[in-house]
Coordinates of C-alpha atoms and ligand atoms in Angstrom, one line a residue:
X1 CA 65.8 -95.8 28.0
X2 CA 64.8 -93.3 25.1
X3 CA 64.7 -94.8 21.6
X4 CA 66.8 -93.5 19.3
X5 CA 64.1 -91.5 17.8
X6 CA 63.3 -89.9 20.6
X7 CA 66.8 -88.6 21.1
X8 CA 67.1 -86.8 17.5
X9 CA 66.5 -82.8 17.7
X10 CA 63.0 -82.1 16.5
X11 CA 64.1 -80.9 13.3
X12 CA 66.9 -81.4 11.1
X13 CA 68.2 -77.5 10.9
X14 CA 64.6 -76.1 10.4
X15 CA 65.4 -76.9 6.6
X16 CA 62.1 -78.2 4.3
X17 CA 62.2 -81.4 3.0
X18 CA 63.4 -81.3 -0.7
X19 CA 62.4 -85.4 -1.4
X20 CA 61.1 -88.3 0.2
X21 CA 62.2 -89.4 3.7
X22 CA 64.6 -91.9 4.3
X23 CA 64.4 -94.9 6.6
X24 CA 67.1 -95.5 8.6
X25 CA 67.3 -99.3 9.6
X26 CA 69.3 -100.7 12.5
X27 CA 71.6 -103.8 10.5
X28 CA 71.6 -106.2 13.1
X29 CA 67.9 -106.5 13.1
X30 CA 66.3 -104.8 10.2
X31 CA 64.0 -102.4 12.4
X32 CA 63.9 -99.0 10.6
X33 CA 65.1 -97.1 13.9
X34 CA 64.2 -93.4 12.4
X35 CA 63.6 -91.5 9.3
X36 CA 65.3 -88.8 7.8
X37 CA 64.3 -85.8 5.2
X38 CA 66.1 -86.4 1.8
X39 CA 66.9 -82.8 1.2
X40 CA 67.3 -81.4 -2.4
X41 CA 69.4 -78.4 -3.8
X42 CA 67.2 -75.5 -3.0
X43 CA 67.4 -77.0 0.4
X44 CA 71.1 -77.2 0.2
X45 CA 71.4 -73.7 -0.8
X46 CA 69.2 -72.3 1.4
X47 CA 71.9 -73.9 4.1
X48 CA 74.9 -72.9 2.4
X49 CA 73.0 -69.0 2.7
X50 CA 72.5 -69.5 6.1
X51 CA 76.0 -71.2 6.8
X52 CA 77.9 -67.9 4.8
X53 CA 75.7 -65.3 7.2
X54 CA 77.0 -66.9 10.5
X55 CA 80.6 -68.0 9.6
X56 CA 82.4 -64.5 10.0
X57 CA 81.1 -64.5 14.0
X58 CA 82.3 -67.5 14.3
X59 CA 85.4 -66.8 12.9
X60 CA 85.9 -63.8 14.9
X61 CA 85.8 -65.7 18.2
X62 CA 89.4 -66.9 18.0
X63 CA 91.1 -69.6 18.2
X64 CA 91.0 -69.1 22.5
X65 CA 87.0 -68.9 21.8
X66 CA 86.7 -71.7 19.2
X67 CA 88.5 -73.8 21.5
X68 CA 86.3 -73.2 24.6
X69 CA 83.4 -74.5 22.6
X70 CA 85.0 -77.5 21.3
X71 CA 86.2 -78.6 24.9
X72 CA 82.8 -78.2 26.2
X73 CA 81.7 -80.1 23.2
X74 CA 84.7 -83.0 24.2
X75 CA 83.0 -83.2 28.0
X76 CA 79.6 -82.9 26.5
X77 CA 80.9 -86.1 24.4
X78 CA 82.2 -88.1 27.6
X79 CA 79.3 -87.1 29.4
X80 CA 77.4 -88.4 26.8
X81 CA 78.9 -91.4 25.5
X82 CA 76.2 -94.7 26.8
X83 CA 74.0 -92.9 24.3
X84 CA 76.2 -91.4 21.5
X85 CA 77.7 -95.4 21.2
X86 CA 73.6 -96.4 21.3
X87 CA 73.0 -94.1 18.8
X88 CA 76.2 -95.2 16.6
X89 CA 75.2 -99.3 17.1
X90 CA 71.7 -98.3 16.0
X91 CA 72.6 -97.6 12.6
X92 CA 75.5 -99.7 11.9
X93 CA 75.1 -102.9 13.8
X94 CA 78.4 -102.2 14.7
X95 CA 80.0 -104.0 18.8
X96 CA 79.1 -101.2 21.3
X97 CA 83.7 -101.8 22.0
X98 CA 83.9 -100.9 18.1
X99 CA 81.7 -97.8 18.8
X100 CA 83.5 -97.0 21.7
X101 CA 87.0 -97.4 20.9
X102 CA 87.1 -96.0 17.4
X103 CA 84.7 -93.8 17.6
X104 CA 84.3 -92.3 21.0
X105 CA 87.7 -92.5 21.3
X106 CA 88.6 -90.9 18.7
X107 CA 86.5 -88.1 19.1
X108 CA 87.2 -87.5 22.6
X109 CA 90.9 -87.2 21.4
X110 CA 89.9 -85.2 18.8
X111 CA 88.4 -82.3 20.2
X112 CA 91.2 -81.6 22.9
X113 CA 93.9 -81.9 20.0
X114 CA 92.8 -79.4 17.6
X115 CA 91.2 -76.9 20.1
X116 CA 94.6 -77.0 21.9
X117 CA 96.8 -77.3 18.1
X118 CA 95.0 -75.2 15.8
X119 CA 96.8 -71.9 16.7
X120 CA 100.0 -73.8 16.7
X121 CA 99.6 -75.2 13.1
X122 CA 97.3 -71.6 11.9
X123 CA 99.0 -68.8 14.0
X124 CA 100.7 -65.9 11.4
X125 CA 104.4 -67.5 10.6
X126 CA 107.1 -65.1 10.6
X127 CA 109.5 -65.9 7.5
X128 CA 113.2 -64.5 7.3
X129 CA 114.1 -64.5 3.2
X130 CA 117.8 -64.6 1.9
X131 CA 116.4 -62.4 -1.0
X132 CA 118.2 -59.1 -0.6
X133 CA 115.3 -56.5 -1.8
X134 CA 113.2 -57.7 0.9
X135 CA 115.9 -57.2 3.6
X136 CA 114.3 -55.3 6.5
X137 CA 111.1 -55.8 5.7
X138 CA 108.2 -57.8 7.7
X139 CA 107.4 -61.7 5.9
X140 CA 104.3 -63.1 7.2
X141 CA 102.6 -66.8 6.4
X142 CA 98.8 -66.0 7.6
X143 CA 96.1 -68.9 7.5
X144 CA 92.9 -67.6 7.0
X145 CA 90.1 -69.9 7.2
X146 CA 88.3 -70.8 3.3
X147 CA 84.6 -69.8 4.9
X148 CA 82.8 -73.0 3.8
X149 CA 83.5 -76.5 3.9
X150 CA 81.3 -79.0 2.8
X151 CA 82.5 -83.0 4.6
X152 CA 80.9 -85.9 3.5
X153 CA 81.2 -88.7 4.6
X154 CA 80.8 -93.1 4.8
X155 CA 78.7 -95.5 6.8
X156 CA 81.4 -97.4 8.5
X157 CA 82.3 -94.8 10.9
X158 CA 80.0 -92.0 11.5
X159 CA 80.9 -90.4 14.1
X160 CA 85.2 -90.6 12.9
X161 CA 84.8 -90.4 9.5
X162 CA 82.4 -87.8 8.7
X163 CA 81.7 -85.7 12.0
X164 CA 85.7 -86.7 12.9
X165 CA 86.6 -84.2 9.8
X166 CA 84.1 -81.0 10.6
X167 CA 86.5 -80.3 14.1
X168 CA 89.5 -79.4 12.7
X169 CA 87.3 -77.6 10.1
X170 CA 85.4 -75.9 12.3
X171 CA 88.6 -75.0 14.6
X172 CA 90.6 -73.4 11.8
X173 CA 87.2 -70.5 11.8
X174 CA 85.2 -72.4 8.8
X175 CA 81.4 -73.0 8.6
X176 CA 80.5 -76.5 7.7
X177 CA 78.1 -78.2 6.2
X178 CA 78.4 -82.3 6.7
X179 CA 76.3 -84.5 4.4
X180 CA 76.4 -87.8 6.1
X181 CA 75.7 -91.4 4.5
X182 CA 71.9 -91.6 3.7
X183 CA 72.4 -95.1 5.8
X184 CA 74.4 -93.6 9.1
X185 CA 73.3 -90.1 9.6
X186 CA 71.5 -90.1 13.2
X187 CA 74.6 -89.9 14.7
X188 CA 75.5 -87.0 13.1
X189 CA 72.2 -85.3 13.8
X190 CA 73.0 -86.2 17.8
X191 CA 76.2 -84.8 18.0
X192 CA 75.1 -81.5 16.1
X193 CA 72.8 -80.6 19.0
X194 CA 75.5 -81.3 21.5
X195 CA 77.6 -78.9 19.7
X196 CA 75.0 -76.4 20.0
X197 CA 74.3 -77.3 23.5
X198 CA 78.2 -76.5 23.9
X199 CA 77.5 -73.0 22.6
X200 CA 78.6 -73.5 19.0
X201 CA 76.5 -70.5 17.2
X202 CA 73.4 -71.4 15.1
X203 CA 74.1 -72.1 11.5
X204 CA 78.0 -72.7 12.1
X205 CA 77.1 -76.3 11.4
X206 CA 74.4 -77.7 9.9
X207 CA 73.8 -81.6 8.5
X208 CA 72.1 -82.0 5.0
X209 CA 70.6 -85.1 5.3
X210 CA 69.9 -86.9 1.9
X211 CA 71.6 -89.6 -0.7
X212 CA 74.2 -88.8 -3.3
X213 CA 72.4 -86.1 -5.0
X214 CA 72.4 -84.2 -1.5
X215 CA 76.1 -84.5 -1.7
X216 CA 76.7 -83.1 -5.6
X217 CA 74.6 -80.7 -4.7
X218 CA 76.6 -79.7 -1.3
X219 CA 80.0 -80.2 -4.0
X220 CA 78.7 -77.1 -6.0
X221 CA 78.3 -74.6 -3.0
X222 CA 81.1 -74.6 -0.5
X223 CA 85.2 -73.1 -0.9
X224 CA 86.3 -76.6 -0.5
X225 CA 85.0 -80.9 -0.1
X226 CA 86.2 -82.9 2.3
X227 CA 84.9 -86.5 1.2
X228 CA 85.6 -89.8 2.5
X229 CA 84.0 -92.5 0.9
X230 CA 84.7 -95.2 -1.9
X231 CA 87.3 -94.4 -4.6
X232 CA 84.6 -94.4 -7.4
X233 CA 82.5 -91.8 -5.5
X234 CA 85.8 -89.8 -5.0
X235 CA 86.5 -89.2 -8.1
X236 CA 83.3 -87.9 -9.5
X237 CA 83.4 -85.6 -6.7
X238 CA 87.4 -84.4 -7.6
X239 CA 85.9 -84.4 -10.9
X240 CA 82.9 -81.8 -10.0
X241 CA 85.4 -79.4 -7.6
X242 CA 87.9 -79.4 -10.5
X243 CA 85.0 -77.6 -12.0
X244 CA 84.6 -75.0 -9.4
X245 CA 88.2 -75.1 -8.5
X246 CA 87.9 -75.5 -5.5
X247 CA 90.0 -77.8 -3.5
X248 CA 89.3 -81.4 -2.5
X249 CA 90.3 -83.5 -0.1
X250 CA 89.6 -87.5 -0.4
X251 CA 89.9 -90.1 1.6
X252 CA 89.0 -93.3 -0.2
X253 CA 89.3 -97.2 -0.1
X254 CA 92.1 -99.1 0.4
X255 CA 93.2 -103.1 0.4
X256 CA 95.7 -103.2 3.3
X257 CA 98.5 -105.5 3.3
X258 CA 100.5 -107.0 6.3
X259 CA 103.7 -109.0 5.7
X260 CA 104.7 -111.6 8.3
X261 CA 108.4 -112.0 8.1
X262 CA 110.1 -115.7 9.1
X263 CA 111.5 -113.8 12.9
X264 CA 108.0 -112.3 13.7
X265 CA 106.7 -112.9 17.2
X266 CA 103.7 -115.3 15.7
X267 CA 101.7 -115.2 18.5
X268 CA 101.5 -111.1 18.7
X269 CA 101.5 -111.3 14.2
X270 CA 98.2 -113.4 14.3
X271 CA 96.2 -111.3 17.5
X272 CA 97.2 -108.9 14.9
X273 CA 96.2 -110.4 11.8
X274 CA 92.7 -111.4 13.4
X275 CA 91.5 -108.4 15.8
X276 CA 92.6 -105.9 12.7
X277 CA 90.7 -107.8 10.0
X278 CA 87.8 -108.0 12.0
X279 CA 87.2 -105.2 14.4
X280 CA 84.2 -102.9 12.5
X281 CA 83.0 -106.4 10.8
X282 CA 86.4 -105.6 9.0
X283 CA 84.4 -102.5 7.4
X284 CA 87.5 -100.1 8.2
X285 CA 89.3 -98.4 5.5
X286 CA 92.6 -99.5 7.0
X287 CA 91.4 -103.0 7.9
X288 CA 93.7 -105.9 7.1
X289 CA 92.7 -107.5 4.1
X290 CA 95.2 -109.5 2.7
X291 CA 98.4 -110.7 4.1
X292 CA 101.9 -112.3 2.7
X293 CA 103.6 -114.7 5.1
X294 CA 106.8 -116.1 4.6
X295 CA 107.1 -119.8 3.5
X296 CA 109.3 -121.1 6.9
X297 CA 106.3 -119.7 9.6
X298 CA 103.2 -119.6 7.3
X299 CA 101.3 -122.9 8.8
X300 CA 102.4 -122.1 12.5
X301 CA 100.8 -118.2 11.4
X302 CA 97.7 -120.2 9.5
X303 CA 96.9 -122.5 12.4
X304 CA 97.3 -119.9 15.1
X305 CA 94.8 -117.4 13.2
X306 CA 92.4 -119.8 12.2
X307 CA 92.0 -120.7 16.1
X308 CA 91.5 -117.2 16.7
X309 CA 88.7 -116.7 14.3
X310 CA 87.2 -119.8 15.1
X311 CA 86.5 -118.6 18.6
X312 CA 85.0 -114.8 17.2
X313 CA 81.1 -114.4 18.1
X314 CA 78.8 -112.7 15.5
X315 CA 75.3 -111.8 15.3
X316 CA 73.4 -108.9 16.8
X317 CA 75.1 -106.9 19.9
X318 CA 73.4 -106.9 22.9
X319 CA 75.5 -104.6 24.7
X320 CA 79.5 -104.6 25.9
X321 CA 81.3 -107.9 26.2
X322 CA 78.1 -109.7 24.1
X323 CA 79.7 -110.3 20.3
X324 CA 83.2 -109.6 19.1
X325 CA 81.7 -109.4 15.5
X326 CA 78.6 -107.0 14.8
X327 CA 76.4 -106.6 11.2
X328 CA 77.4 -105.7 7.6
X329 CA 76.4 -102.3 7.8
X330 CA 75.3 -101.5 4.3
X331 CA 73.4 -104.2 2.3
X332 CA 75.2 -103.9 -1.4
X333 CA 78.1 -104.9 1.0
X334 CA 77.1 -108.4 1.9
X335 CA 77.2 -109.2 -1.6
X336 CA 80.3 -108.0 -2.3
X337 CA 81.7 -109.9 0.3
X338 CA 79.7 -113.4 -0.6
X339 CA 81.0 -112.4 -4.2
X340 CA 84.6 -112.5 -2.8
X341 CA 84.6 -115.6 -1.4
X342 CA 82.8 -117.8 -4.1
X343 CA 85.1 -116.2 -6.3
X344 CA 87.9 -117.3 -4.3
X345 CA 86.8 -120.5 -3.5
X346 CA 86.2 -121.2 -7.8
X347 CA 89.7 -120.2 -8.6
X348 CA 91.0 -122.9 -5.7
X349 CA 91.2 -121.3 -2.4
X350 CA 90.1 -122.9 0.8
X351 CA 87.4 -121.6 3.6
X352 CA 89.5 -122.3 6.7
X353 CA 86.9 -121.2 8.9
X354 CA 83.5 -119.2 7.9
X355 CA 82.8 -118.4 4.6
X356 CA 78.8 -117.9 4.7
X357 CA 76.5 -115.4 5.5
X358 CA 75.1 -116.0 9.0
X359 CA 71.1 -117.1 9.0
X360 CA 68.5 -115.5 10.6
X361 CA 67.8 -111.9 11.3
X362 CA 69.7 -108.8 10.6
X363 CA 73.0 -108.6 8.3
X364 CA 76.0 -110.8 9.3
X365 CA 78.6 -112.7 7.7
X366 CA 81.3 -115.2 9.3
X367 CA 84.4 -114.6 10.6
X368 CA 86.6 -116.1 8.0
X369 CA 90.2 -117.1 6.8
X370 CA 90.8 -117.8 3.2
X371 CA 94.0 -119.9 2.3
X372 CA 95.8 -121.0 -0.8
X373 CA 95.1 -117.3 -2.5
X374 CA 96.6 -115.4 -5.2
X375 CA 96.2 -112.3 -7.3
X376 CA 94.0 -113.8 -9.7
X377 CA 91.3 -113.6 -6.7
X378 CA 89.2 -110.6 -5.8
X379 CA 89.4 -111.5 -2.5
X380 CA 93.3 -110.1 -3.1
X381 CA 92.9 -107.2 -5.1
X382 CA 89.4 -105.4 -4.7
X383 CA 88.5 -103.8 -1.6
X384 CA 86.5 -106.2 0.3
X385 CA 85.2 -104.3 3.4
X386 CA 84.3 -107.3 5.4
X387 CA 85.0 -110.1 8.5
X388 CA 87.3 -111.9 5.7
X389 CA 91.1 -112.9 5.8
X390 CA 93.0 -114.2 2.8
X391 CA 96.4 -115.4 3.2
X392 CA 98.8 -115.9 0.6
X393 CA 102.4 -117.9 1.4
X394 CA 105.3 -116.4 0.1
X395 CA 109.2 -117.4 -0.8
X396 CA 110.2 -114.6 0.9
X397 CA 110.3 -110.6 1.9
X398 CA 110.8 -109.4 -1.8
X399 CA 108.0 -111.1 -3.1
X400 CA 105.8 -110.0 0.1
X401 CA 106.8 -106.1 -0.8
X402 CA 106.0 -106.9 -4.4
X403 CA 102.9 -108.1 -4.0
X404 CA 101.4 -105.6 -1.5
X405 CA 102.6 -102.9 -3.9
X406 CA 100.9 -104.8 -6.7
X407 CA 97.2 -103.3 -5.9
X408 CA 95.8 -99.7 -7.1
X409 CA 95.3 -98.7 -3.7
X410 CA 98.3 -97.1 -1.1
X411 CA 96.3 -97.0 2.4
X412 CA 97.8 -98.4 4.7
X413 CA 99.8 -101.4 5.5
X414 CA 101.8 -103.8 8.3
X415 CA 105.2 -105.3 8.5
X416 CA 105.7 -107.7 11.6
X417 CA 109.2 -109.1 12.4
X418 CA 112.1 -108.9 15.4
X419 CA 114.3 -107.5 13.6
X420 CA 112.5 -103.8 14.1
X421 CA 115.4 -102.1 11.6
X422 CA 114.5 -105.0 8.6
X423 CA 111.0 -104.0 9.3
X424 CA 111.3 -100.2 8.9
X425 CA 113.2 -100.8 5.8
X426 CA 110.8 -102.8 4.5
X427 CA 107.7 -100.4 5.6
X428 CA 109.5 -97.7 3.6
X429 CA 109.2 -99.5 0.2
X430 CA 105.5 -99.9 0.6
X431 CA 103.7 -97.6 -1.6
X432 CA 101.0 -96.4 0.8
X433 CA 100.0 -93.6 3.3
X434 CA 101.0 -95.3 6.5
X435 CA 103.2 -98.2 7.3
X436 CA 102.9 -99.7 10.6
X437 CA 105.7 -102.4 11.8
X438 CA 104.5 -105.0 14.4
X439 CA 101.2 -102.9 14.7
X440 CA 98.5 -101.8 12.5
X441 CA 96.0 -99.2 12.5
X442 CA 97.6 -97.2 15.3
X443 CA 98.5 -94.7 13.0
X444 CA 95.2 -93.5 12.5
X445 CA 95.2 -92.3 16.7
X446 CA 98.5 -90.1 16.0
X447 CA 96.3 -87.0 15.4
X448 CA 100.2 -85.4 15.2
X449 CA 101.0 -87.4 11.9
X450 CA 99.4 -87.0 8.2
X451 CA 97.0 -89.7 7.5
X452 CA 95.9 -90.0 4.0
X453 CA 96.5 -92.8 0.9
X454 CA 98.2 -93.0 -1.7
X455 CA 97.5 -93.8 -5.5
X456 CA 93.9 -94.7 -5.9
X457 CA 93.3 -94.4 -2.3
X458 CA 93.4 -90.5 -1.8
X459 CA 94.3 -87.3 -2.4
X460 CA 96.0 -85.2 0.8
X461 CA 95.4 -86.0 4.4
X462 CA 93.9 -85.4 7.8
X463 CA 95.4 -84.8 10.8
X464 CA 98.9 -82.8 11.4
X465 CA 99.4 -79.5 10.6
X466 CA 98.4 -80.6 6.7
X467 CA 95.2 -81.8 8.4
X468 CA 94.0 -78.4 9.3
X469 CA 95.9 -75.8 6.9
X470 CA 94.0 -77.6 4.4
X471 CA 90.7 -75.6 5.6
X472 CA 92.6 -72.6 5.3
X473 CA 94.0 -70.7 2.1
X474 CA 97.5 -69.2 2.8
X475 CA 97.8 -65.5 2.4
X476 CA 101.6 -63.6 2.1
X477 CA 101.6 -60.5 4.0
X478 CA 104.5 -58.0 2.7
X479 CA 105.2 -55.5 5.4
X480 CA 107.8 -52.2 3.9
X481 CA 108.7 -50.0 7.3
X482 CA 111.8 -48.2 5.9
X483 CA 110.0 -47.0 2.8
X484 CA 112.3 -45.0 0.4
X485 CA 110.9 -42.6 -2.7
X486 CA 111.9 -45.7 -4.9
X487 CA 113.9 -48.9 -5.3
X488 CA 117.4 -48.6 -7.2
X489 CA 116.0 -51.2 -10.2
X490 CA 113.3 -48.6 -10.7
X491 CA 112.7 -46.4 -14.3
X492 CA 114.4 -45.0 -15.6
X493 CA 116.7 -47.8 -16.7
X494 CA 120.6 -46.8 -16.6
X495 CA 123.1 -49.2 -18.0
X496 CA 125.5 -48.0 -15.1
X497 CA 122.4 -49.5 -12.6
X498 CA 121.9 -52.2 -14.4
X499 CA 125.9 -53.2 -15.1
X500 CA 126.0 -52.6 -11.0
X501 CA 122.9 -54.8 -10.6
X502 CA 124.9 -57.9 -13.1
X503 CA 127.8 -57.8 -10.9
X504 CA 125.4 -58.2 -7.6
X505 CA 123.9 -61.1 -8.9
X506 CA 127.2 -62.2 -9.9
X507 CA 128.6 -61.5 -6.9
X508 CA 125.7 -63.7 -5.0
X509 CA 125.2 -67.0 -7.2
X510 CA 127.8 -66.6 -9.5
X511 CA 130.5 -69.2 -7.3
X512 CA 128.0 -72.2 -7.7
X513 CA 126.6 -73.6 -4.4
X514 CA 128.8 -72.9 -1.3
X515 CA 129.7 -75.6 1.3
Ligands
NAD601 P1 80.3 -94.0 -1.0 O1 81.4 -93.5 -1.9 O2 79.3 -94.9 -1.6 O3 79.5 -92.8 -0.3 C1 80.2 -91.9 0.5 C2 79.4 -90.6 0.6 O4 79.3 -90.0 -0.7 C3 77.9 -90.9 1.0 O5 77.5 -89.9 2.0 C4 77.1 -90.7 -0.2 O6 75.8 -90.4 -0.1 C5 77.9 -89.6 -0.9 N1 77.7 -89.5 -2.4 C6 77.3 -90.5 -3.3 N2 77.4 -90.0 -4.5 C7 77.8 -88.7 -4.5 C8 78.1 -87.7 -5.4 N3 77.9 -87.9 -6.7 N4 78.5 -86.5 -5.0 C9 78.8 -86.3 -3.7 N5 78.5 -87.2 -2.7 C10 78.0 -88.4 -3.1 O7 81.1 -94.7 0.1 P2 80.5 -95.6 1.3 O8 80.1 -96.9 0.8 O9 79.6 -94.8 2.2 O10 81.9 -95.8 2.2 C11 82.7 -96.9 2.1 C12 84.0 -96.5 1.4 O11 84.6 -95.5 2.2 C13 85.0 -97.7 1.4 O12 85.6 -97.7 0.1 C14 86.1 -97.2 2.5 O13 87.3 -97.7 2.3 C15 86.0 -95.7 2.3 N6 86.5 -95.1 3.5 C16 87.7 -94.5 3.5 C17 88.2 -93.9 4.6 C18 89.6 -93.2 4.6 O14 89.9 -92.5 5.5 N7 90.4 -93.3 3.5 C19 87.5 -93.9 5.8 C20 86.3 -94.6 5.8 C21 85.8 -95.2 4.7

C-alpha cells in the first residue's frame, strides 16, 4: 500500500513556500508521516488573486452544474474511502470506525444533501407584501453567493470540521480557501485533488497550508470566515472580521452535559454515557463531558459505566475492530487532560477507572470515570477534549438543569428518561444549540436542522437553510410593471393629498390589531 506521502498531490496549489515546512506526525506513533509548506501572506494573497479570477465560472455553472461536480466528488469519496480513513488515522491517531463513521459518513451525506438542497434553500423567493404602494409589483428574495470564503478549521475532525464546511460553501457559487490545522491538513490536501478529479475548476478551491498566522492572514482577504476551532481562537478571529466587516461564522468549544433522570432506561443511559464520551478519544466538540444523575439511580448508572469503560481498548489502531480508543491528537491536549484529572483528584474526586496517561509509544490516555465531582473542578467546567467522564449525583432534575446551564459554553447537551414529554421539557430549558433526549450527538447528522452553540460556544450555524444562506448575501429585487408618470405622495405636496393620505393610514392601522 502507498504511504501517505505518496498519496498527497505533488504540490500544494503550485503556491511558494512563504516559511518553514511543517512536520506532520502520526499520534499514535510519533512517526512524522509528511511535511507541509508553512505558507505566509504574500502566499495567501497570491491564492485569494487566483481564487477571485476563477470564482465567477464557477458560479455561472449553476446550481444543476455545481451539483454534478459534487456528486461525482460523493462517489469519488466512497470509491475512495480505505484510503481517505488511512489518510484521516495518519494524522490523528484517531479508530479507523471513528474515521469512518464521523467522517466518511458525514461527508458522504454531505455532498448528496447540499448538491440536491442548495437551490431549495438559494433559489429567488417570491414575497407577497401587505404594503399597499407596492401592490402589483414583483418582490424577489435573491441569494447571491459572497465570492470568497475563507474555512478554517480544528484537528479533531478534518475531514467534518474543516473540509465538511467548504461544500455547502462551494454549492451556494463561492470560491474557497480552507486553512486546515497545521497538525491535520493531509486530509484536506487528499480530498482537494479528488475534487479536481471530479471536475471542480482549478483555483475554485485551494488549501493554505500553514499555523495560525496562515489563518489571520486568510481572515484579512476573503467576503466572509468560517472558523471552527477553540473559543479563544474564535474570538480573535470575530475580533479581526469585525475589522473588515465581514461576516463570521464560529463554531467553538463546548462542555456537554447529559442529565440521567430517576425513570431512564440505565442500561441504554450508560452505552450512552460511555460510547459518547469516548468515541474520537472524547476529542468531539459535542462529546459528553460531564453528567448529573439523579440521587435514586446514580450507583446502579456509576457501576454500569464504569464496567463499560473498564472493558474500552486504547493504544495505537491497527486497523477496523483493533482499539475502541485511539491517540490524543494534539500534544498541548494531553496535558490538559492530565491537568484535569490531578486537579480533580486534589479537590476529592475519585478515579473509578483510568486516570493516567498510557506508557509507551505515541499519545494515549485512559479511558476514565471520575466520581464524587463538583463545580469547583475543571474537570466540570473547562472544556476537557478527552477519553474522561466526571459524574456528579444530584437531588434531583432542577438541580441537574441548573447545573448544566451553569457553564460559559451552550453546545450541546442530553436528557435521558421514559417519560419522553419530561424529557423535552427539560431539553428546552438547557441553554445550548442542541438538546438531544435519550440520544446524543445525532443532531449533528440532521444536515436539515441548524447546528451551532450558544453563549461562549458560537456564533450562527451550519447546516439547514441558515447553513448555506450564510455564504450568500441577500439582495431585494423591486420589480414596477404598471409604471405610472408618478406616485400620488409625490411633489408637489397638497394638503388635500396629504389629508387623503392621513385618513388611509387611518383607515388601515388605525382599529388596533384585528382578530
Ligand atoms: P484552535 O482554535 O487552536 O485552532 C483552530 C484553527 O485556527 C487552526 O487551523 C489554527 O491554525 C487556526 N488559528 C490559530 N490562530 C489563528 C488566528 N489568530 N487567526 C486565524 N486562525 C488561527 O482549535 P483546535 O485546537 O484546532 O481545535 C479544538 C477546538 O475546536 C475545541 O475547542 C473544540 O471544541 C473546537 N471544535 C468545535 C467544533 C464545533 O462545531 N463547535 C467542532 C470541532 C472542534
Amino acid at each position: 500500500m502507498a504511504t501517505v506521502e505518496q498519496q498527497l498531490p505533488e504540490t500544494h496549489n503550485g503556491v511558494a513556500d512563504g516559511g518553514t515546512d511543517i512536520p506532520v506526525e502520526n499520534p499514535a506513533t510519533g512517526e512524522i508521516v509528511a511535511t507541509v509548506p508553512d505558507l505566509g501572506a504574500d502566499a495567501v494573497a497570491e491564492m485569494v488573486a487566483r481564487a477571485r479570477a476563477a470564482q465567477p465560472e464557477w458560479e455561472a455553472y449553476g446550481f444543476d452544474g455545481r451539483a454534478r461536480v459534487l456528486s461525482r466528488a460523493q462517489k469519488w469519496l466512497m470509491d475512495n474511502a480505505g484510503r481517505v480513513v488511512d489518510t484521516i488515522v495518519s494524522e490523528t491517531g484517531k479508530t479507523h470506525e471513528d474515521a469512518q463513521l464521523a467522517e466518511i459518513g458525514y461527508a458522504g451525506n454531505a455532498f448528496g444533501f447540499w448538491a440536491k438542497m442548495a437551490s431549495e434553500y438559494l433559489g429567488d423567493e417570491r414575497v407577497k407584501s401587505s404594503q399597499i404602494l407596492v401592490k402589483g409589483k414583483k418582490l424577489v428574495l435573491r441569494y447571491r453567493p459572497l465570492g470568497l470564503i475563507g474555512v478554517i478549521g480544528p484537528w479533531n475532525y478534518p475531514l467534518t470540521n474543516s473540509f465538511g464546511d467548504c461544500i455547502p460553501a462551494l454549492m451556494a457559487g463561492n470560491a474557497v480557501i480552507l486553512k486546515p490545522s497545521e497538525i491535520t491538513p493531509l486530509t484536506s490536501l487528499l480530498l482537494a485533488e479528488g475534487m479536481r478529479e471530479c471536475g471542480l475548476p482549478e483555483n475554485v478551491l485551494q488549501i493554505a497550508t500553514g499555523r495560525g498566522a496562515t489563518g489571520a492572514a486568510l481572515v484579512e482577504h476573503v467576503d466572509m470566515i468560517m472558523f471552527t476551532g477553540s473559543t479563544r481562537t474564535g474570538t480573535k478571529v470575530a475580533e479581526a472580521a469585525a475589522r473588515r466587516l465581514i461576516p463570521a461564522s464560529l463554531e467553538l468549544g463546548g462542555k456537554d452535559p447529559m442529565i440521567v433522570l430517576s425513570d431512564a432506561d440505565l442500561e441504554r443511559a450508560a452505552n450512552f454515557a460511555t460510547y459518547y464520551s469516548m468515541q474520537n478519544a472524547g476529542q468531539t466538540c459535542i462529546s459528553i463531558e460531564r453528567v448529573y444523575v439523579e440521587e435514586p439511580v446514580y450507583d446502579e448508572f456509576v457501576a454500569k459505566v464504569s464496567e463499560k469503560v473498564r472493558a474500552l481498548r486504547v493504544g495505537k489502531p491497527e486497523g477496523f475492530g483493533s482499539v475502541e480508543v485511539g491517540a490524543i491528537t494534539f500534544p498541548p491536549q494531553l496535558e490538559t487532560i492530565k491537568d484535569h484529572v490531578a486537579d480533580a483528584v486534589q479537590k476529592g474526586a475519585r478515579v473509578l477507572t483510568g486516570g493516567k496517561q498510557v506508557p509507551g509509544a505515541g499519545r494515549f490516555y485512559e479511558p476514565t470515570v471520575l466520581v464524587d465531582v463538583d463545580h469547583s473542578m475543571k474537570c466540570m467546567t473547562e472544556e476537557t477534549f478527552g477519553p474522561t467522564l466526571p459524574i456528579m449525583k444530584v437531588r434531583d432534575a432542577d438541580e441537574a438543569v441548573r447545573l448544566a446551564n451553569e457553564s460559559p459554553y451552550g453546545l450541546g447537551a442530553s436528557v435521558f428518561s421514559r417519560d419522553t414529554a419530561r424529557g423535552e421539557a427539560i431539553a428546552r430549558r438547557l441553554d445550548c444549540g442542541a438538546a438531544n433526549v435519550n440520544d446524543a450527538m445525532i443532531n449533528y447528522t440532521v444536515l436539515e436542522l441548524p447546528m451551532g452553540g450558544a453563549k461562549a460556544s458560537g456564533l450562527g450555524s451550519r447546516h439547514g437553510a441558515g447553513g448555506i444562506r450564510k455564504y450568500c448575501s441577500q439582495q431585494a429585487i423591486v420589480v414596477t410593471r404598471l409604471a405610472m408618470k408618478k406616485e400620488v405622495f409625490m411633489y408637489p405636496y397638497k394638503s388635500r393629498t396629504s389629508r387623503l393620505l392621513a385618513g388611509f393610514f387611518k383607515l388601515m392601522y388605525g382599529r388596533g390589531r384585528r382578530a
